[in-house]
């Protein structure tokens, strides 16, 4: 068995496990950050589209953390372009010494801007995607070693289709799930349960922000215009019914969070249009 095979076997055997420092940091984090949410929605959109197009026989899970690690980087910064990327015992030992046994506190650099779903999809189309079990978990605090360029990736070819029109988004939904951003208000999102989320309900509502979600269906059982979205909120994934006819204006809060014109709860729609050949 060669080094590549040993490395892949080790990845499979340790799936879901990480360093105690990373586990502790993850447990202290109430929710994923915006880039992690965008990456999770991107891989869910791709997994769904690939099944619909029969590119995967069954739904496959792809790595969101790979997109967090690599999306938005210049060509010479990506992990696949590292020059010192040979998979040798010496390189593995050096990585362990520098990043695990004597873990640096600055291994995760702060981004100037959060990733968007579009950023993540474009990275997948450029580089392909590894399976989820072949990469670190979402939120891993350890820098990906250069020799991860030897991990196989599934080729992805396609383009990102974007629209701000609800009507156009519903047309896209007829063929595949659609990515979007949802305006979140608390405590409404915390209490919605099996009910319908229709944004702020009183003066006690506070604006949480925009959250990337995946629209999976139109709910025809309700008299209102309702869609069902998959959302990860406070690290819990669930399906929430969202009222599409509700409009609001958010004037309080800081400049960045203000919504100065009437808007719907769901905005900024997109899909990955995959090429079959």
PDB file of C-alpha atoms in Angstrom, residues 33-273:
ATOM      1  CA  UNK A  33     -20.075  31.904  10.568  1.00  0.00           C
ATOM      2  CA  UNK A  34     -21.396  33.356   7.306  1.00  0.00           C
ATOM      3  CA  UNK A  35     -18.743  31.691   5.124  1.00  0.00           C
ATOM      4  CA  UNK A  36     -19.450  28.294   6.646  1.00  0.00           C
ATOM      5  CA  UNK A  37     -23.191  28.726   6.102  1.00  0.00           C
ATOM      6  CA  UNK A  38     -22.599  29.705   2.465  1.00  0.00           C
ATOM      7  CA  UNK A  39     -20.395  26.659   1.899  1.00  0.00           C
ATOM      8  CA  UNK A  40     -22.957  24.291   3.448  1.00  0.00           C
ATOM      9  CA  UNK A  41     -25.729  25.659   1.221  1.00  0.00           C
ATOM     10  CA  UNK A  42     -23.462  25.400  -1.833  1.00  0.00           C
ATOM     11  CA  UNK A  43     -22.682  21.703  -1.305  1.00  0.00           C
ATOM     12  CA  UNK A  44     -26.362  20.943  -0.614  1.00  0.00           C
ATOM     13  CA  UNK A  45     -27.340  22.656  -3.867  1.00  0.00           C
ATOM     14  CA  UNK A  46     -24.705  20.673  -5.761  1.00  0.00           C
ATOM     15  CA  UNK A  47     -25.651  17.343  -4.148  1.00  0.00           C
ATOM     16  CA  UNK A  48     -29.325  17.884  -5.007  1.00  0.00           C
ATOM     17  CA  UNK A  49     -28.612  18.961  -8.590  1.00  0.00           C
ATOM     18  CA  UNK A  50     -26.296  16.007  -9.241  1.00  0.00           C
ATOM     19  CA  UNK A  51     -28.959  13.507  -8.154  1.00  0.00           C
ATOM     20  CA  UNK A  52     -31.623  15.198 -10.276  1.00  0.00           C
ATOM     21  CA  UNK A  53     -29.326  15.087 -13.324  1.00  0.00           C
ATOM     22  CA  UNK A  54     -28.320  11.464 -12.578  1.00  0.00           C
ATOM     23  CA  UNK A  55     -24.692  12.480 -12.164  1.00  0.00           C
ATOM     24  CA  UNK A  56     -24.813  10.665  -8.811  1.00  0.00           C
ATOM     25  CA  UNK A  57     -26.906   7.513  -8.417  1.00  0.00           C
ATOM     26  CA  UNK A  58     -27.647   8.418  -4.800  1.00  0.00           C
ATOM     27  CA  UNK A  59     -27.256  11.673  -2.924  1.00  0.00           C
ATOM     28  CA  UNK A  60     -23.573  12.198  -2.123  1.00  0.00           C
ATOM     29  CA  UNK A  61     -22.196  14.396   0.642  1.00  0.00           C
ATOM     30  CA  UNK A  62     -19.453  16.795  -0.427  1.00  0.00           C
ATOM     31  CA  UNK A  63     -17.097  18.817   1.753  1.00  0.00           C
ATOM     32  CA  UNK A  64     -18.256  22.276   2.780  1.00  0.00           C
ATOM     33  CA  UNK A  65     -15.024  22.885   4.709  1.00  0.00           C
ATOM     34  CA  UNK A  66     -13.023  22.399   1.497  1.00  0.00           C
ATOM     35  CA  UNK A  67     -14.888  25.408   0.089  1.00  0.00           C
ATOM     36  CA  UNK A  68     -14.271  27.415   3.269  1.00  0.00           C
ATOM     37  CA  UNK A  69     -10.558  26.616   2.959  1.00  0.00           C
ATOM     38  CA  UNK A  70     -10.223  27.364  -0.752  1.00  0.00           C
ATOM     39  CA  UNK A  71     -12.996  29.563  -2.165  1.00  0.00           C
ATOM     40  CA  UNK A  72     -12.083  33.160  -2.878  1.00  0.00           C
ATOM     41  CA  UNK A  73      -8.343  32.499  -2.977  1.00  0.00           C
ATOM     42  CA  UNK A  74      -6.042  33.549  -5.782  1.00  0.00           C
ATOM     43  CA  UNK A  75      -4.718  30.750  -7.969  1.00  0.00           C
ATOM     44  CA  UNK A  76      -1.309  30.697  -6.277  1.00  0.00           C
ATOM     45  CA  UNK A  77      -2.826  30.555  -2.790  1.00  0.00           C
ATOM     46  CA  UNK A  78      -5.065  27.486  -3.233  1.00  0.00           C
ATOM     47  CA  UNK A  79      -4.061  24.268  -1.538  1.00  0.00           C
ATOM     48  CA  UNK A  80      -3.828  22.446  -4.856  1.00  0.00           C
ATOM     49  CA  UNK A  81      -1.085  24.840  -6.020  1.00  0.00           C
ATOM     50  CA  UNK A  82       1.299  24.414  -3.097  1.00  0.00           C
ATOM     51  CA  UNK A  83       4.809  23.524  -4.269  1.00  0.00           C
ATOM     52  CA  UNK A  84       5.800  21.608  -1.134  1.00  0.00           C
ATOM     53  CA  UNK A  85       2.884  19.219  -1.371  1.00  0.00           C
ATOM     54  CA  UNK A  86       4.547  15.830  -1.670  1.00  0.00           C
ATOM     55  CA  UNK A  87       2.933  13.218   0.562  1.00  0.00           C
ATOM     56  CA  UNK A  88       5.941  12.048   2.560  1.00  0.00           C
ATOM     57  CA  UNK A  89       6.519  11.097   6.184  1.00  0.00           C
ATOM     58  CA  UNK A  90       8.761  14.170   6.510  1.00  0.00           C
ATOM     59  CA  UNK A  91       6.042  16.577   5.323  1.00  0.00           C
ATOM     60  CA  UNK A  92       3.410  14.918   7.512  1.00  0.00           C
ATOM     61  CA  UNK A  93       5.712  15.125  10.536  1.00  0.00           C
ATOM     62  CA  UNK A  94       6.496  18.796   9.834  1.00  0.00           C
ATOM     63  CA  UNK A  95       2.789  19.611   9.585  1.00  0.00           C
ATOM     64  CA  UNK A  96       2.055  17.795  12.865  1.00  0.00           C
ATOM     65  CA  UNK A  97       4.840  19.648  14.679  1.00  0.00           C
ATOM     66  CA  UNK A  98       3.823  23.083  13.377  1.00  0.00           C
ATOM     67  CA  UNK A  99       0.035  22.789  13.461  1.00  0.00           C
ATOM     68  CA  UNK A 100      -0.999  20.066  15.918  1.00  0.00           C
ATOM     69  CA  UNK A 101       1.566  19.347  18.610  1.00  0.00           C
ATOM     70  CA  UNK A 102       2.589  23.003  18.783  1.00  0.00           C
ATOM     71  CA  UNK A 103      -0.640  24.446  17.425  1.00  0.00           C
ATOM     72  CA  UNK A 104      -0.378  28.032  16.255  1.00  0.00           C
ATOM     73  CA  UNK A 105      -3.154  30.358  17.340  1.00  0.00           C
ATOM     74  CA  UNK A 106      -3.242  32.134  13.979  1.00  0.00           C
ATOM     75  CA  UNK A 107      -3.765  29.206  11.650  1.00  0.00           C
ATOM     76  CA  UNK A 108      -7.223  30.432  10.694  1.00  0.00           C
ATOM     77  CA  UNK A 109      -6.772  33.851   9.126  1.00  0.00           C
ATOM     78  CA  UNK A 110      -9.620  36.322   9.291  1.00  0.00           C
ATOM     79  CA  UNK A 111     -11.216  36.993   5.920  1.00  0.00           C
ATOM     80  CA  UNK A 112     -11.715  40.547   4.787  1.00  0.00           C
ATOM     81  CA  UNK A 113     -15.093  39.479   3.412  1.00  0.00           C
ATOM     82  CA  UNK A 114     -17.336  36.519   4.069  1.00  0.00           C
ATOM     83  CA  UNK A 115     -17.776  33.984   1.299  1.00  0.00           C
ATOM     84  CA  UNK A 116     -21.019  33.896  -0.647  1.00  0.00           C
ATOM     85  CA  UNK A 117     -22.779  30.864  -2.084  1.00  0.00           C
ATOM     86  CA  UNK A 118     -21.671  32.081  -5.519  1.00  0.00           C
ATOM     87  CA  UNK A 119     -18.008  32.139  -4.384  1.00  0.00           C
ATOM     88  CA  UNK A 120     -18.322  28.567  -3.150  1.00  0.00           C
ATOM     89  CA  UNK A 121     -20.059  27.274  -6.269  1.00  0.00           C
ATOM     90  CA  UNK A 122     -17.444  28.870  -8.518  1.00  0.00           C
ATOM     91  CA  UNK A 123     -14.682  27.242  -6.460  1.00  0.00           C
ATOM     92  CA  UNK A 124     -16.367  23.849  -6.885  1.00  0.00           C
ATOM     93  CA  UNK A 125     -16.623  24.361 -10.649  1.00  0.00           C
ATOM     94  CA  UNK A 126     -12.952  25.337 -10.832  1.00  0.00           C
ATOM     95  CA  UNK A 127     -11.398  22.721  -8.549  1.00  0.00           C
ATOM     96  CA  UNK A 128     -13.956  19.957  -8.106  1.00  0.00           C
ATOM     97  CA  UNK A 129     -15.066  18.769  -4.670  1.00  0.00           C
ATOM     98  CA  UNK A 130     -13.831  16.054  -2.321  1.00  0.00           C
ATOM     99  CA  UNK A 131     -16.317  13.866  -0.481  1.00  0.00           C
ATOM    100  CA  UNK A 132     -17.207  15.073   2.984  1.00  0.00           C
ATOM    101  CA  UNK A 133     -15.438  12.144   4.674  1.00  0.00           C
ATOM    102  CA  UNK A 134     -12.174  13.017   2.894  1.00  0.00           C
ATOM    103  CA  UNK A 135     -11.826  16.510   4.348  1.00  0.00           C
ATOM    104  CA  UNK A 136     -11.969  18.251   7.720  1.00  0.00           C
ATOM    105  CA  UNK A 137     -15.318  18.920   9.386  1.00  0.00           C
ATOM    106  CA  UNK A 138     -17.072  22.271   9.024  1.00  0.00           C
ATOM    107  CA  UNK A 139     -15.498  24.764  11.378  1.00  0.00           C
ATOM    108  CA  UNK A 140     -12.194  22.903  11.799  1.00  0.00           C
ATOM    109  CA  UNK A 141      -9.627  25.293  13.265  1.00  0.00           C
ATOM    110  CA  UNK A 142      -6.624  23.560  11.712  1.00  0.00           C
ATOM    111  CA  UNK A 143      -5.055  24.758   8.493  1.00  0.00           C
ATOM    112  CA  UNK A 144      -5.342  22.227   5.664  1.00  0.00           C
ATOM    113  CA  UNK A 145      -1.888  20.742   4.950  1.00  0.00           C
ATOM    114  CA  UNK A 146      -0.430  21.206   1.448  1.00  0.00           C
ATOM    115  CA  UNK A 147      -0.436  17.455   0.744  1.00  0.00           C
ATOM    116  CA  UNK A 148      -4.251  17.401   0.774  1.00  0.00           C
ATOM    117  CA  UNK A 149      -3.912  18.165  -2.937  1.00  0.00           C
ATOM    118  CA  UNK A 150      -3.602  14.366  -3.294  1.00  0.00           C
ATOM    119  CA  UNK A 151      -7.147  13.853  -2.019  1.00  0.00           C
ATOM    120  CA  UNK A 152      -9.365  12.951  -5.005  1.00  0.00           C
ATOM    121  CA  UNK A 153     -12.034  15.409  -6.066  1.00  0.00           C
ATOM    122  CA  UNK A 154     -15.192  14.852  -8.066  1.00  0.00           C
ATOM    123  CA  UNK A 155     -15.052  17.106 -11.164  1.00  0.00           C
ATOM    124  CA  UNK A 156     -17.787  19.758 -11.278  1.00  0.00           C
ATOM    125  CA  UNK A 157     -18.566  21.771 -14.395  1.00  0.00           C
ATOM    126  CA  UNK A 158     -21.221  24.430 -14.598  1.00  0.00           C
ATOM    127  CA  UNK A 159     -22.183  28.033 -14.027  1.00  0.00           C
ATOM    128  CA  UNK A 160     -23.954  30.044 -11.355  1.00  0.00           C
ATOM    129  CA  UNK A 161     -27.366  31.441 -12.313  1.00  0.00           C
ATOM    130  CA  UNK A 162     -28.482  34.407 -10.180  1.00  0.00           C
ATOM    131  CA  UNK A 163     -31.720  36.359  -9.991  1.00  0.00           C
ATOM    132  CA  UNK A 164     -33.382  38.825  -7.663  1.00  0.00           C
ATOM    133  CA  UNK A 165     -36.831  38.065  -9.085  1.00  0.00           C
ATOM    134  CA  UNK A 166     -39.123  35.838  -7.037  1.00  0.00           C
ATOM    135  CA  UNK A 167     -40.946  34.755 -10.201  1.00  0.00           C
ATOM    136  CA  UNK A 168     -37.697  33.695 -11.856  1.00  0.00           C
ATOM    137  CA  UNK A 169     -36.639  31.888  -8.689  1.00  0.00           C
ATOM    138  CA  UNK A 170     -39.879  29.901  -8.683  1.00  0.00           C
ATOM    139  CA  UNK A 171     -39.266  28.885 -12.298  1.00  0.00           C
ATOM    140  CA  UNK A 172     -35.818  27.633 -11.332  1.00  0.00           C
ATOM    141  CA  UNK A 173     -37.329  25.765  -8.375  1.00  0.00           C
ATOM    142  CA  UNK A 174     -39.394  23.688 -10.791  1.00  0.00           C
ATOM    143  CA  UNK A 175     -36.135  21.997 -11.865  1.00  0.00           C
ATOM    144  CA  UNK A 176     -33.955  21.990  -8.740  1.00  0.00           C
ATOM    145  CA  UNK A 177     -33.577  23.490  -5.249  1.00  0.00           C
ATOM    146  CA  UNK A 178     -32.670  27.176  -5.174  1.00  0.00           C
ATOM    147  CA  UNK A 179     -30.222  29.018  -2.940  1.00  0.00           C
ATOM    148  CA  UNK A 180     -31.373  32.240  -1.273  1.00  0.00           C
ATOM    149  CA  UNK A 181     -30.736  34.530   1.687  1.00  0.00           C
ATOM    150  CA  UNK A 182     -33.320  34.805   4.437  1.00  0.00           C
ATOM    151  CA  UNK A 183     -33.816  37.833   6.675  1.00  0.00           C
ATOM    152  CA  UNK A 184     -33.814  36.470  10.226  1.00  0.00           C
ATOM    153  CA  UNK A 185     -35.610  38.035  13.163  1.00  0.00           C
ATOM    154  CA  UNK A 186     -35.568  36.889  16.774  1.00  0.00           C
ATOM    155  CA  UNK A 187     -37.491  35.593  18.656  1.00  0.00           C
ATOM    156  CA  UNK A 188     -39.671  34.694  15.629  1.00  0.00           C
ATOM    157  CA  UNK A 189     -37.137  32.332  14.018  1.00  0.00           C
ATOM    158  CA  UNK A 190     -36.508  30.653  17.391  1.00  0.00           C
ATOM    159  CA  UNK A 191     -40.207  29.981  17.961  1.00  0.00           C
ATOM    160  CA  UNK A 192     -41.411  29.117  14.451  1.00  0.00           C
ATOM    161  CA  UNK A 193     -41.396  25.327  14.846  1.00  0.00           C
ATOM    162  CA  UNK A 194     -43.986  23.805  12.497  1.00  0.00           C
ATOM    163  CA  UNK A 195     -45.617  27.192  11.930  1.00  0.00           C
ATOM    164  CA  UNK A 196     -44.960  29.821   9.278  1.00  0.00           C
ATOM    165  CA  UNK A 197     -42.089  32.257   9.538  1.00  0.00           C
ATOM    166  CA  UNK A 198     -43.273  35.689   8.445  1.00  0.00           C
ATOM    167  CA  UNK A 199     -40.615  37.965   9.857  1.00  0.00           C
ATOM    168  CA  UNK A 200     -40.955  40.576  12.605  1.00  0.00           C
ATOM    169  CA  UNK A 201     -44.161  40.431  14.575  1.00  0.00           C
ATOM    170  CA  UNK A 202     -43.794  43.163  17.211  1.00  0.00           C
ATOM    171  CA  UNK A 203     -41.646  45.950  18.531  1.00  0.00           C
ATOM    172  CA  UNK A 204     -39.761  43.347  20.534  1.00  0.00           C
ATOM    173  CA  UNK A 205     -38.333  41.745  17.388  1.00  0.00           C
ATOM    174  CA  UNK A 206     -34.602  42.076  16.809  1.00  0.00           C
ATOM    175  CA  UNK A 207     -32.861  41.705  13.477  1.00  0.00           C
ATOM    176  CA  UNK A 208     -30.377  38.804  13.413  1.00  0.00           C
ATOM    177  CA  UNK A 209     -29.147  39.238   9.838  1.00  0.00           C
ATOM    178  CA  UNK A 210     -29.186  37.456   6.504  1.00  0.00           C
ATOM    179  CA  UNK A 211     -28.726  33.682   6.468  1.00  0.00           C
ATOM    180  CA  UNK A 212     -28.020  31.493   3.447  1.00  0.00           C
ATOM    181  CA  UNK A 213     -30.724  28.861   2.956  1.00  0.00           C
ATOM    182  CA  UNK A 214     -31.917  26.390   0.330  1.00  0.00           C
ATOM    183  CA  UNK A 215     -35.477  26.560  -0.996  1.00  0.00           C
ATOM    184  CA  UNK A 216     -36.687  23.010  -1.564  1.00  0.00           C
ATOM    185  CA  UNK A 217     -40.405  23.295  -2.378  1.00  0.00           C
ATOM    186  CA  UNK A 218     -43.526  25.420  -2.604  1.00  0.00           C
ATOM    187  CA  UNK A 219     -45.978  24.502   0.155  1.00  0.00           C
ATOM    188  CA  UNK A 220     -49.343  24.239  -1.568  1.00  0.00           C
ATOM    189  CA  UNK A 221     -51.198  23.207   1.584  1.00  0.00           C
ATOM    190  CA  UNK A 222     -51.402  26.813   2.763  1.00  0.00           C
ATOM    191  CA  UNK A 223     -53.579  29.601   1.399  1.00  0.00           C
ATOM    192  CA  UNK A 224     -50.630  32.008   1.495  1.00  0.00           C
ATOM    193  CA  UNK A 225     -47.628  31.933  -0.839  1.00  0.00           C
ATOM    194  CA  UNK A 226     -45.374  29.668   1.256  1.00  0.00           C
ATOM    195  CA  UNK A 227     -42.073  27.990   0.461  1.00  0.00           C
ATOM    196  CA  UNK A 228     -40.163  25.432   2.489  1.00  0.00           C
ATOM    197  CA  UNK A 229     -36.495  26.150   3.113  1.00  0.00           C
ATOM    198  CA  UNK A 230     -33.676  24.156   4.646  1.00  0.00           C
ATOM    199  CA  UNK A 231     -31.793  26.284   7.162  1.00  0.00           C
ATOM    200  CA  UNK A 232     -28.948  25.763   9.595  1.00  0.00           C
ATOM    201  CA  UNK A 233     -29.480  27.987  12.629  1.00  0.00           C
ATOM    202  CA  UNK A 234     -27.481  27.702  15.831  1.00  0.00           C
ATOM    203  CA  UNK A 235     -25.860  24.587  14.343  1.00  0.00           C
ATOM    204  CA  UNK A 236     -29.197  22.801  13.940  1.00  0.00           C
ATOM    205  CA  UNK A 237     -30.511  21.986  10.485  1.00  0.00           C
ATOM    206  CA  UNK A 238     -34.277  22.110   9.987  1.00  0.00           C
ATOM    207  CA  UNK A 239     -36.987  22.882   7.451  1.00  0.00           C
ATOM    208  CA  UNK A 240     -38.930  26.099   7.906  1.00  0.00           C
ATOM    209  CA  UNK A 241     -42.005  27.421   6.099  1.00  0.00           C
ATOM    210  CA  UNK A 242     -41.475  31.004   4.925  1.00  0.00           C
ATOM    211  CA  UNK A 243     -44.178  33.445   3.860  1.00  0.00           C
ATOM    212  CA  UNK A 244     -43.210  34.880   0.465  1.00  0.00           C
ATOM    213  CA  UNK A 245     -45.874  37.584   0.436  1.00  0.00           C
ATOM    214  CA  UNK A 246     -44.626  39.329   3.596  1.00  0.00           C
ATOM    215  CA  UNK A 247     -42.790  42.612   2.976  1.00  0.00           C
ATOM    216  CA  UNK A 248     -40.940  44.680   5.575  1.00  0.00           C
ATOM    217  CA  UNK A 249     -38.650  47.667   6.061  1.00  0.00           C
ATOM    218  CA  UNK A 250     -35.912  47.490   8.723  1.00  0.00           C
ATOM    219  CA  UNK A 251     -34.765  50.937   9.791  1.00  0.00           C
ATOM    220  CA  UNK A 252     -33.191  50.363  13.187  1.00  0.00           C
ATOM    221  CA  UNK A 253     -29.799  48.843  13.841  1.00  0.00           C
ATOM    222  CA  UNK A 254     -26.467  49.792  12.304  1.00  0.00           C
ATOM    223  CA  UNK A 255     -25.994  51.044   8.767  1.00  0.00           C
ATOM    224  CA  UNK A 256     -25.057  47.620   7.387  1.00  0.00           C
ATOM    225  CA  UNK A 257     -28.198  45.890   8.703  1.00  0.00           C
ATOM    226  CA  UNK A 258     -30.683  48.519   7.592  1.00  0.00           C
ATOM    227  CA  UNK A 259     -33.223  47.640   4.903  1.00  0.00           C
ATOM    228  CA  UNK A 260     -34.356  50.991   3.579  1.00  0.00           C
ATOM    229  CA  UNK A 261     -36.778  49.798   0.925  1.00  0.00           C
ATOM    230  CA  UNK A 262     -39.622  47.260   1.192  1.00  0.00           C
ATOM    231  CA  UNK A 263     -38.285  43.755   0.625  1.00  0.00           C
ATOM    232  CA  UNK A 264     -39.369  40.170   0.929  1.00  0.00           C
ATOM    233  CA  UNK A 265     -38.001  37.811   3.541  1.00  0.00           C
ATOM    234  CA  UNK A 266     -36.133  35.814   0.891  1.00  0.00           C
ATOM    235  CA  UNK A 267     -33.704  37.582  -1.451  1.00  0.00           C
ATOM    236  CA  UNK A 268     -30.676  36.948  -3.723  1.00  0.00           C
ATOM    237  CA  UNK A 269     -31.651  33.685  -5.412  1.00  0.00           C
ATOM    238  CA  UNK A 270     -29.158  31.421  -7.217  1.00  0.00           C
ATOM    239  CA  UNK A 271     -28.620  27.890  -8.499  1.00  0.00           C
ATOM    240  CA  UNK A 272     -25.679  25.848  -9.801  1.00  0.00           C
ATOM    241  CA  UNK A 273     -26.463  24.937 -13.406  1.00  0.00           C
TER     242      UNK A 273
END
